[in-house]
Amino acid sequence: MTHKAAPSDTIAAPDATVTVERLGAQGDGVARTDTGPVFLPFTAPGDRVRVTWAPDRKGRQTASTAHIETAGDGRADPVCDHYGRCGGCRLQHVTDAVYADFVRDKIHAALSQHGLGDTPLAPPRISPPGSRRRLVLAARVRNRAVQLGFHEARSHRIVAVEACPVARPALVALLPTIRAFLADALDDGRDQQATLTLTETDTGVDLTVTAAVDPGLAAREAAAALAEDHDLAAINWTTDAAPETLVRRRAPTMDFGTGAAEIPLPPAAFIQATAEGEAALRAVIADACAGAHRVADLFCGLGTFAVPLARSAGVRAVEGSRALLDALDTGARRSRLRHPIQTEHRDLFRRPLLAAELAPMDAVVIDPPRAGAKAQAEALAASTVPVIAAVSCNPATFARDARVLVNGGYRLERLQPVGQFLWSAHVELAAVFRR
Ligand SMILES: C[S@@+](CC[C@H](N)C(=O)[O-])C[C@H]1O[C@@H](n2cnc3c(N)ncnc32)[C@H](O)[C@@H]1O
């Protein structure tokens, strides 16, 4: 276990036993030494760790945790055989309480960087094991030998997995069958790589294969058999071109908690990673938008928030992906929602909704990608919108944009940390701003 270099011109500290005090933003344990903090992967708060220093491949002095002398109170037994190699769950070795603190602290640290560290944070809503409903798997196939799993951390190497404790059991149960399917579908003797997106929708599992080669007859026959034998909703295949649906036994659809909508899922489309996480985000948005008659949902995707909002308000839903927006439009028209959803295809980085367009809105929902929404935050800061519900998958860009809104006169009133990627360093949140 080796990590984080001291700068090359620093003299290495003598070997020492240190105590891990907390987890850093990437999930490594952090301990103090005479030469500053060291970051020790796979350690937990309270661990007493023997730190030795050695040059890394570039000759920099690097702390390595050769030995955990005493396990701390923050340590738990990892539940997965693949822990340590699989890049997905690097924090399985900490207790639930430590993990919840990590989620909260990561958001608090980002807010503090922008002078918003006194924002009250609700207890994190962490999705439980067995809840991840969207998996992106890597595969390698040669001469019918299939490796199917996740990438190692910071590597293209695949860790073949038989089980995955964070995933929905229905998805895990499909792994052996999908392995057999790939052996048949990519059986041309060459070294083939593929990415598989598995999504548990309301109407069954949707599988999308992304490969370098077009599907041949063998792939089509294998897909038909897989879907039939395991009751999959649909199987799609894509190279660089538009995805082709190989089998469709039912349209994969989402109702986003309404019981009244059928929004078709385009192949491999983004949805929130767990139903529990989606519900936690939606609850904050529903509270913020209570009583609103007109709402804008910016970066609306497939309508995760627009669809439930349309039960009580007219929604202007804006998004940069044509495929997602068309699916939302089609689905909303045939769903039993009380109010219309008016969709708009627009690049909100280059053309944010401006103050005049925002003026009729009683509330705005905003859920940008990891880069955040700087231009849109600036336009909102200049608007008269009374309430903004913001969802973010990146606390750093959220805090930057929150500062813009606060400078524009908004109060950051409520912040709900959300952990949909259990045991990873990936953290999400929903927040409410008012003026
Ligand atoms: C984090 S997702 C949120 C989607 C949706 N709110 C949901 O919960 O499913 C961010 C969305 O922003 C869209 N997006 C990314 N860049 C964009 C841009 N420049 N303008 C408009 N939409 C963009 C993506 O297509 C994606 O649907």
XYZ file of C-alpha atoms and ligand atoms in Angstrom:
462
model
C 0.000 0.000 0.000
C 1.857 3.027 -1.222
C 0.696 6.492 -1.841
C 1.113 10.245 -2.132
C 4.599 11.481 -2.554
C 6.438 14.028 -0.567
C 7.990 16.535 -3.013
C 11.258 15.260 -4.470
C 13.358 17.871 -2.709
C 12.009 16.989 0.759
C 14.099 14.827 3.022
C 12.127 11.759 3.999
C 10.866 11.637 7.560
C 12.219 8.790 9.663
C 10.055 5.680 9.719
C 7.389 6.093 12.360
C 4.139 4.723 13.717
C 1.308 7.178 13.175
C -2.389 7.294 14.008
C -4.895 7.818 11.206
C -7.062 10.759 12.235
C -9.611 11.016 9.452
C -10.318 10.195 5.815
C -9.246 12.667 3.131
C -11.419 13.735 0.198
C -10.385 10.715 -1.914
C -10.946 8.282 0.966
C -7.319 7.743 1.987
C -6.566 7.788 5.716
C -4.773 10.954 6.800
C -2.139 10.983 9.546
C 0.184 13.715 10.751
C 3.966 13.384 10.545
C 6.760 15.829 11.278
C 6.936 16.669 7.578
C 3.215 17.190 7.122
C 0.167 14.989 6.488
C 0.523 11.563 4.845
C -2.254 9.921 2.914
C -2.523 6.191 3.583
C -4.935 4.233 1.378
C -7.017 1.424 2.885
C -6.541 2.704 6.434
C -9.303 3.760 8.820
C -9.551 6.380 11.563
C -7.887 5.115 14.743
C -5.561 2.694 12.914
C -1.986 2.728 14.227
C 0.120 2.384 11.099
C 3.846 1.841 10.660
C 4.880 4.299 7.963
C 8.054 3.642 6.054
C 9.479 5.932 3.410
C 10.888 4.758 0.137
C 11.511 6.283 -3.279
C 8.781 5.596 -5.818
C 9.389 4.884 -9.513
C 10.064 8.569 -10.127
C 12.497 8.755 -7.229
C 10.158 10.734 -4.958
C 10.081 9.827 -1.290
C 6.769 8.103 -0.700
C 5.057 6.978 2.477
C 3.982 3.379 2.477
C 1.790 1.683 5.055
C 3.681 -1.542 5.290
C 1.921 -2.606 8.408
C -1.231 -1.765 10.359
C -0.052 -2.339 13.940
C -3.411 -1.837 15.654
C -6.820 -1.599 14.024
C -8.772 1.497 14.992
C -12.406 1.907 16.067
C -13.253 3.115 12.580
C -12.357 -0.212 10.964
C -14.866 -2.805 9.751
C -14.483 -6.129 7.928
C -14.832 -5.714 4.149
C -17.724 -7.804 2.841
C -16.513 -8.424 -0.700
C -13.830 -10.861 -1.927
C -12.794 -8.330 -4.574
C -12.158 -5.532 -2.075
C -8.692 -4.021 -2.440
C -8.359 -4.766 -6.156
C -11.702 -3.659 -7.591
C -11.684 0.099 -8.068
C -15.325 0.451 -7.034
C -15.492 0.185 -3.241
C -12.294 1.452 -1.672
C -13.981 2.266 1.645
C -15.456 -1.100 2.561
C -13.042 -1.316 5.481
C -14.669 1.515 7.471
C -17.718 1.437 9.743
C -21.055 2.897 8.617
C -20.558 5.820 10.996
C -17.105 6.631 9.583
C -18.428 6.387 6.036
C -21.333 8.742 6.826
C -18.850 11.208 8.378
C -16.696 10.947 5.267
C -19.653 11.866 3.014
C -20.554 14.789 5.247
C -16.963 15.996 5.719
C -16.247 15.950 2.002
C -19.152 18.329 1.424
C -18.241 20.465 4.424
C -14.623 20.795 3.196
C -15.782 21.922 -0.258
C -18.188 24.472 1.243
C -15.488 25.775 3.597
C -13.239 26.534 0.632
C -15.860 29.055 -0.488
C -16.656 30.523 2.931
C -19.861 28.463 3.331
C -18.609 26.117 6.037
C -21.316 27.148 8.509
C -24.081 25.664 6.314
C -26.111 23.170 8.403
C -25.816 19.671 6.920
C -28.508 17.023 7.439
C -27.422 13.475 8.332
C -26.343 11.764 5.074
C -28.802 9.479 3.302
C -26.635 6.530 2.255
C -28.042 3.887 -0.087
C -27.773 0.371 1.406
C -25.885 -2.631 -0.012
C -27.736 -4.358 -2.843
C -29.341 -1.168 -4.163
C -27.226 -0.061 -7.155
C -29.526 -0.420 -10.162
C -27.156 0.791 -12.878
C -23.820 -0.978 -13.447
C -21.159 -0.230 -16.033
C -18.994 -3.337 -16.479
C -15.846 -3.882 -18.503
C -15.287 -7.058 -20.532
C -12.469 -8.653 -22.447
C -13.050 -11.665 -24.678
C -10.554 -13.873 -26.487
C -11.115 -17.405 -27.775
C -14.315 -17.632 -25.708
C -12.429 -16.756 -22.506
C -14.322 -13.873 -20.904
C -13.203 -11.504 -18.197
C -16.193 -9.522 -16.937
C -15.985 -7.086 -14.068
C -14.806 -3.661 -12.989
C -11.576 -1.806 -13.614
C -8.905 -1.769 -10.949
C -8.392 1.684 -9.439
C -6.554 3.984 -11.879
C -5.970 1.108 -14.313
C -7.394 -0.525 -17.426
C -6.949 -3.968 -15.888
C -10.229 -5.752 -15.246
C -11.035 -7.401 -11.929
C -13.368 -10.245 -12.885
C -16.261 -10.308 -10.438
C -18.615 -13.105 -9.478
C -20.540 -11.007 -6.993
C -21.001 -7.356 -6.159
C -22.444 -6.454 -2.763
C -23.533 -2.960 -3.777
C -25.511 -4.052 -6.865
C -29.155 -5.077 -7.046
C -29.320 -8.890 -6.685
C -31.194 -9.189 -10.002
C -28.188 -7.677 -11.794
C -25.630 -9.811 -9.951
C -27.630 -12.931 -10.834
C -27.183 -12.127 -14.532
C -23.367 -12.001 -14.472
C -22.667 -15.697 -15.294
C -25.228 -15.614 -18.090
C -23.808 -12.417 -19.536
C -20.347 -13.963 -19.474
C -21.648 -16.896 -21.523
C -23.451 -14.489 -23.860
C -20.224 -12.563 -24.514
C -18.319 -15.788 -25.263
C -20.840 -16.491 -28.028
C -21.334 -12.894 -29.193
C -17.661 -11.932 -29.528
C -16.300 -15.296 -30.653
C -14.128 -14.318 -33.626
C -10.779 -15.325 -32.136
C -9.596 -11.738 -31.814
C -8.979 -9.879 -28.588
C -12.222 -7.930 -28.101
C -13.155 -5.403 -25.452
C -16.635 -4.253 -24.545
C -18.445 -2.102 -22.018
C -21.764 -3.329 -20.677
C -24.346 -1.045 -19.125
C -26.937 -2.917 -17.092
C -29.930 -0.951 -15.842
C -32.793 -2.285 -13.759
C -35.796 -0.337 -15.043
C -39.427 -0.514 -13.911
C -40.157 -3.042 -16.661
C -37.042 -5.208 -16.417
C -33.325 -5.153 -17.114
C -31.949 -3.187 -20.052
C -28.512 -4.316 -21.308
C -26.419 -2.187 -23.657
C -23.204 -3.597 -25.127
C -20.675 -1.080 -26.423
C -18.082 -2.829 -28.597
C -15.666 -2.037 -31.419
C -17.360 -4.431 -33.849
C -20.902 -4.609 -35.183
C -23.024 -7.489 -33.884
C -22.865 -10.585 -36.128
C -25.411 -13.357 -36.468
C -23.971 -15.169 -33.443
C -24.392 -12.044 -31.299
C -27.981 -11.583 -32.437
C -28.890 -15.199 -31.717
C -27.152 -15.124 -28.347
C -28.952 -11.881 -27.447
C -32.338 -13.343 -28.345
C -31.658 -16.405 -26.180
C -30.350 -14.345 -23.251
C -33.350 -12.019 -23.248
C -35.812 -14.889 -23.536
C -34.211 -17.166 -20.938
C -33.726 -14.409 -18.337
C -36.679 -12.166 -19.095
C -34.617 -9.094 -19.987
C -36.589 -6.100 -21.225
C -34.149 -5.184 -24.018
C -30.632 -5.724 -25.353
C -28.935 -2.986 -27.387
C -25.594 -2.913 -29.164
C -23.566 0.122 -30.073
C -20.262 0.855 -31.754
C -19.629 4.530 -32.457
C -22.853 4.702 -34.413
C -26.369 5.058 -33.011
C -27.302 2.122 -30.764
C -29.161 -0.750 -32.383
C -31.791 -2.587 -30.381
C -31.140 -6.309 -30.929
C -34.023 -7.577 -28.808
C -36.930 -5.790 -27.217
C -39.394 -7.882 -25.266
C -40.783 -4.868 -23.374
C -39.990 -1.161 -23.571
C -37.652 -0.363 -20.643
C -39.370 2.521 -18.834
C -39.104 4.598 -15.650
C -41.929 6.251 -13.702
C -39.662 8.235 -11.333
C -41.709 7.444 -8.258
C -45.028 8.657 -9.679
C -46.800 5.397 -10.515
C -48.289 7.460 -13.349
C -45.537 7.774 -15.959
C -43.799 5.592 -18.525
C -40.663 7.351 -19.707
C -38.744 5.163 -22.181
C -35.069 4.635 -21.331
C -32.723 5.221 -24.293
C -29.887 2.622 -24.400
C -27.412 3.130 -21.523
C -29.104 6.400 -20.508
C -28.275 8.028 -17.184
C -30.634 7.503 -14.284
C -29.845 8.058 -10.600
C -27.769 5.100 -9.375
C -30.196 3.864 -6.704
C -33.934 4.215 -6.143
C -33.156 5.206 -2.532
C -30.806 8.002 -3.651
C -33.314 9.224 -6.204
C -36.024 9.325 -3.515
C -33.760 11.262 -1.125
C -32.984 13.877 -3.805
C -36.617 14.041 -4.903
C -37.827 14.632 -1.335
C -35.678 17.764 -1.008
C -36.881 19.037 -4.379
C -40.539 18.326 -3.559
C -40.278 20.306 -0.299
C -38.529 23.207 -2.019
C -41.070 23.346 -4.863
C -44.207 22.872 -2.712
C -46.829 25.399 -3.818
C -44.972 26.348 -7.030
C -47.113 26.612 -10.178
C -44.306 27.056 -12.686
C -40.932 25.294 -12.331
C -37.848 25.099 -14.583
C -35.862 21.836 -14.409
C -32.390 22.590 -15.806
C -30.157 19.674 -16.904
C -33.339 17.611 -16.625
C -32.012 14.395 -18.233
C -34.782 11.864 -18.675
C -37.049 13.765 -16.287
C -36.147 12.254 -12.902
C -37.394 15.436 -11.225
C -39.504 17.027 -14.004
C -41.881 14.044 -14.115
C -42.847 14.030 -10.406
C -42.988 17.845 -10.406
C -45.512 17.792 -13.286
C -48.097 16.344 -10.908
C -48.376 19.749 -9.247
C -46.738 22.350 -11.546
C -46.151 23.192 -15.179
C -42.518 22.311 -15.952
C -40.066 23.780 -18.439
C -37.480 20.982 -18.818
C -34.148 21.931 -20.406
C -31.406 19.494 -21.398
C -28.422 19.179 -23.755
C -28.925 15.552 -24.831
C -31.431 15.227 -27.650
C -31.942 11.492 -27.002
C -32.899 12.053 -23.350
C -35.125 14.988 -24.123
C -36.987 13.192 -26.924
C -37.598 10.232 -24.620
C -38.929 12.535 -21.889
C -41.164 14.327 -24.374
C -42.597 11.089 -25.789
C -43.067 9.530 -22.369
C -44.607 12.585 -20.732
C -47.194 12.914 -23.505
C -48.520 9.426 -22.945
C -48.277 9.524 -19.129
C -50.999 10.546 -16.702
C -49.369 13.734 -15.380
C -51.604 16.613 -14.360
C -49.503 19.385 -15.920
C -47.546 19.601 -19.174
C -43.758 19.269 -19.465
C -42.424 21.692 -22.058
C -39.060 20.344 -23.256
C -36.233 22.427 -24.681
C -32.953 21.268 -26.210
C -30.301 23.745 -25.155
C -26.641 23.945 -24.194
C -26.881 25.535 -20.764
C -23.125 26.127 -20.541
C -23.188 28.385 -23.565
C -26.782 29.606 -23.375
C -28.020 29.570 -19.779
C -31.625 30.610 -19.094
C -31.389 34.357 -18.482
C -33.148 36.508 -15.892
C -36.073 37.387 -18.203
C -36.728 33.695 -18.972
C -36.395 32.805 -15.293
C -38.754 35.573 -14.132
C -42.021 33.574 -14.563
C -40.644 30.658 -12.498
C -41.762 30.069 -8.919
C -38.873 27.630 -8.479
C -35.862 26.300 -10.401
C -34.345 22.817 -10.127
C -30.762 22.466 -11.332
C -28.744 19.217 -11.598
C -25.642 19.811 -13.739
C -22.871 17.327 -14.620
C -19.628 17.202 -12.595
C -18.360 20.420 -14.171
C -21.149 22.310 -12.407
C -23.132 25.179 -13.933
C -21.141 28.367 -13.534
C -22.840 30.340 -16.312
C -26.318 29.239 -15.197
C -25.510 30.070 -11.563
C -24.491 33.579 -12.632
C -27.786 34.010 -14.500
C -29.747 32.696 -11.519
C -27.864 35.047 -9.189
C -29.180 37.934 -11.300
C -32.770 36.571 -11.309
C -35.792 37.032 -9.058
C -36.581 33.300 -8.704
C -37.603 32.819 -5.054
C -36.321 29.253 -4.592
C -33.656 27.099 -6.216
C -33.293 23.352 -5.554
C -29.798 22.268 -6.571
C -28.604 18.679 -7.003
C -24.920 17.964 -7.476
C -22.576 15.010 -7.970
C -19.509 17.150 -7.293
C -19.264 19.096 -4.019
C -16.356 21.197 -5.348
C -18.223 22.698 -8.299
C -21.407 22.882 -6.247
C -19.632 25.011 -3.615
C -18.170 27.263 -6.309
C -21.635 27.811 -7.844
C -23.278 28.162 -4.407
C -20.919 31.048 -3.662
C -22.140 32.769 -6.846
C -25.776 32.361 -5.737
C -25.041 33.567 -2.201
C -23.193 36.602 -3.570
C -26.325 37.254 -5.645
C -28.459 37.414 -2.485
C -29.591 33.787 -1.960
C -29.444 32.014 1.414
C -28.200 28.429 1.389
C -30.986 27.179 3.610
C -30.766 23.396 3.566
C -28.271 20.782 2.436
C -28.895 17.040 2.274
C -25.775 14.869 1.698
C -26.570 11.745 -0.346
C -24.396 8.654 -0.858
C -25.584 6.591 -3.825
C -22.174 5.031 -4.424
C -21.755 3.164 -1.167
C -18.127 2.668 -0.044
C -16.764 4.909 -2.808
C -15.466 8.481 -2.557
C -18.243 9.651 -4.868
C -20.622 11.955 -2.998
C -23.845 13.713 -3.989
C -26.142 16.287 -2.439
C -29.371 18.237 -2.744
C -29.591 21.822 -1.486
C -32.168 24.593 -1.244
C -31.470 28.300 -1.800
C -34.008 31.061 -1.154
C -34.194 34.793 -1.566
C -26.231 14.698 -13.469
S -27.170 14.514 -14.949
C -28.755 14.893 -14.302
C -29.909 14.408 -15.103
C -31.255 14.425 -14.402
N -31.499 15.614 -13.618
C -31.455 13.193 -13.574
O -31.498 13.276 -12.359
O -31.556 12.089 -14.161
C -26.704 15.963 -15.826
C -27.420 16.185 -17.131
O -26.887 17.363 -17.741
C -26.877 17.194 -19.144
N -25.903 18.150 -19.681
C -24.550 18.053 -19.660
N -23.990 19.154 -20.198
C -25.014 19.969 -20.564
C -25.084 21.255 -21.163
N -23.969 21.916 -21.487
N -26.294 21.809 -21.369
C -27.426 21.144 -21.035
N -27.421 19.924 -20.472
C -26.239 19.332 -20.244
C -26.533 15.725 -19.328
O -26.960 15.264 -20.584
C -27.279 15.079 -18.162
O -28.568 14.679 -18.554
